[in-house]
PDB file of C-alpha atoms in Angstrom:
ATOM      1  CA  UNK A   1       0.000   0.000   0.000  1.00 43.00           C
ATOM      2  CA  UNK A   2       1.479   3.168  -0.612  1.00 58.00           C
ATOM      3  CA  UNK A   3       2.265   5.712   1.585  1.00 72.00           C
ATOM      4  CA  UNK A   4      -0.152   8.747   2.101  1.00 83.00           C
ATOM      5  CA  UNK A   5       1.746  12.197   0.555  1.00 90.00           C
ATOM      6  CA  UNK A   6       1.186  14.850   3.321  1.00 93.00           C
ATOM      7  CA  UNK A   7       0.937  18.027   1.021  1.00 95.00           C
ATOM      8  CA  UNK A   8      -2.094  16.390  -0.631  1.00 94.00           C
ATOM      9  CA  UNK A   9      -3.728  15.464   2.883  1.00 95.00           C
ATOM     10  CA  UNK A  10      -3.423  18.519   3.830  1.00 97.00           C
ATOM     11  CA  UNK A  11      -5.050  20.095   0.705  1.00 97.00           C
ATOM     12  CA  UNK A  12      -7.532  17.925   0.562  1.00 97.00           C
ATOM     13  CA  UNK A  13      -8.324  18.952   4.317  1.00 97.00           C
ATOM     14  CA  UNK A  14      -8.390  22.753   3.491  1.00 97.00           C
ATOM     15  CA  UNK A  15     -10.761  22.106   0.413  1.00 97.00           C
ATOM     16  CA  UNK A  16     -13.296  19.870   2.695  1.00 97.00           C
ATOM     17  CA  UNK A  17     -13.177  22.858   5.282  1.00 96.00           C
ATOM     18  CA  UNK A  18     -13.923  25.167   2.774  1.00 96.00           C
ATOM     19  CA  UNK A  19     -16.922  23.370   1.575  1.00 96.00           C
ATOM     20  CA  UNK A  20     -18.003  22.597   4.890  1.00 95.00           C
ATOM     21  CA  UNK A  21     -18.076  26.231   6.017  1.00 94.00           C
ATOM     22  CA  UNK A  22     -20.136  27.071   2.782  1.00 94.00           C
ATOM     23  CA  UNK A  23     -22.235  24.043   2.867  1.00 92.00           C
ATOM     24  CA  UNK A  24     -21.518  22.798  -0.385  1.00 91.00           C
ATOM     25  CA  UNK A  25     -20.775  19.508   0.331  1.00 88.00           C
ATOM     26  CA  UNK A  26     -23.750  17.851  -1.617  1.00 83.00           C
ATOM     27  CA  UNK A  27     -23.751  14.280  -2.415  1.00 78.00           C
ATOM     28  CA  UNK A  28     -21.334  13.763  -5.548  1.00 89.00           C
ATOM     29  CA  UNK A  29     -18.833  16.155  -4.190  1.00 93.00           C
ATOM     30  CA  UNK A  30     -16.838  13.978  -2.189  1.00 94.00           C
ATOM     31  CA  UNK A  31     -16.370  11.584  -5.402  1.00 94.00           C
ATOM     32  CA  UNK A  32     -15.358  14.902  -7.548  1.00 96.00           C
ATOM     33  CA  UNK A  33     -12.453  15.394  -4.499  1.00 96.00           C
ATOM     34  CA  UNK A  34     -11.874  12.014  -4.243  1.00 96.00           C
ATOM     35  CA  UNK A  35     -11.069  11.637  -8.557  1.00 96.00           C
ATOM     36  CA  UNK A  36      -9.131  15.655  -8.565  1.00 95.00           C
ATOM     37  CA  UNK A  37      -7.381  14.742  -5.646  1.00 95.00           C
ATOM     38  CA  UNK A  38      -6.351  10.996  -6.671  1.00 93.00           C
ATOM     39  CA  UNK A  39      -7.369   9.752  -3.762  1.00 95.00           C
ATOM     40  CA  UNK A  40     -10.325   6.647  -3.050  1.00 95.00           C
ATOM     41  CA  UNK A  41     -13.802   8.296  -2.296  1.00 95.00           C
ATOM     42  CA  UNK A  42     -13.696   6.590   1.178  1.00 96.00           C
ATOM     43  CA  UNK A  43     -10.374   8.332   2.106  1.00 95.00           C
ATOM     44  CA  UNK A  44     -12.499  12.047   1.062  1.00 96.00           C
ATOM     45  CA  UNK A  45     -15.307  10.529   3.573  1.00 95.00           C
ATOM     46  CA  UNK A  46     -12.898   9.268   6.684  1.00 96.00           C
ATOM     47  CA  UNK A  47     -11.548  13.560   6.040  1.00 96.00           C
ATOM     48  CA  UNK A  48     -15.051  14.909   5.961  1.00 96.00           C
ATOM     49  CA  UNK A  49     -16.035  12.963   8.881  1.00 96.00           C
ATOM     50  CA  UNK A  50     -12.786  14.268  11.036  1.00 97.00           C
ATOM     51  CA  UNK A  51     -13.094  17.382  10.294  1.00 96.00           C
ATOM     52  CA  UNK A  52     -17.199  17.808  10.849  1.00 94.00           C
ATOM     53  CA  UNK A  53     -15.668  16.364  14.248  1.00 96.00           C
ATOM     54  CA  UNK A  54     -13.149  18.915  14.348  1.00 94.00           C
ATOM     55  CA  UNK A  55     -15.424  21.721  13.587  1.00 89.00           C
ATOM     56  CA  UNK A  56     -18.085  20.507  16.246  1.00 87.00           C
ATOM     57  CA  UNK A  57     -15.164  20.362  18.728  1.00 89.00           C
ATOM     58  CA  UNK A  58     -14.074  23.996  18.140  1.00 85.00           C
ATOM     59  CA  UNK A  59     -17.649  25.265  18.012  1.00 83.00           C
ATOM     60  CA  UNK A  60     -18.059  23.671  21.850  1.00 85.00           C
ATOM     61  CA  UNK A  61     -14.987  25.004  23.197  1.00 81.00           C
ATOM     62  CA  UNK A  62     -16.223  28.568  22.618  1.00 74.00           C
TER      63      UNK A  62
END
């Protein structure tokens, strides 16, 4: 299995948050990500779900 490359993670993470904070994530997005960012849909889905748990975290601290 190959190695995950960081960089893309990482821009793949600021691309779900900006989605998320303009609720655009509609069904079919995820697999759009998923094929631009060469990644399997289900990696774009275990993202999404962290960081919906990321932003629920934040939004309970303050």
């Amino acid at each position: 299995m190959a190695k995950r490359d960081p960089q893309r993670t990482m821009k793949l993470r600021i691309a779900v948050r900006y989605l998320l904070d303009r609720e655009c994530l509609a069904k079919g997005n995820q697999s759009r990500l998923a094929e631009h960012f060469k990644v399997s849909r289900q990696r774009v889905h275990q993202i999404v779900v962290e960081e919906r748990r990321r932003e629920h975290q934040v939004s309970v601290a303050h």
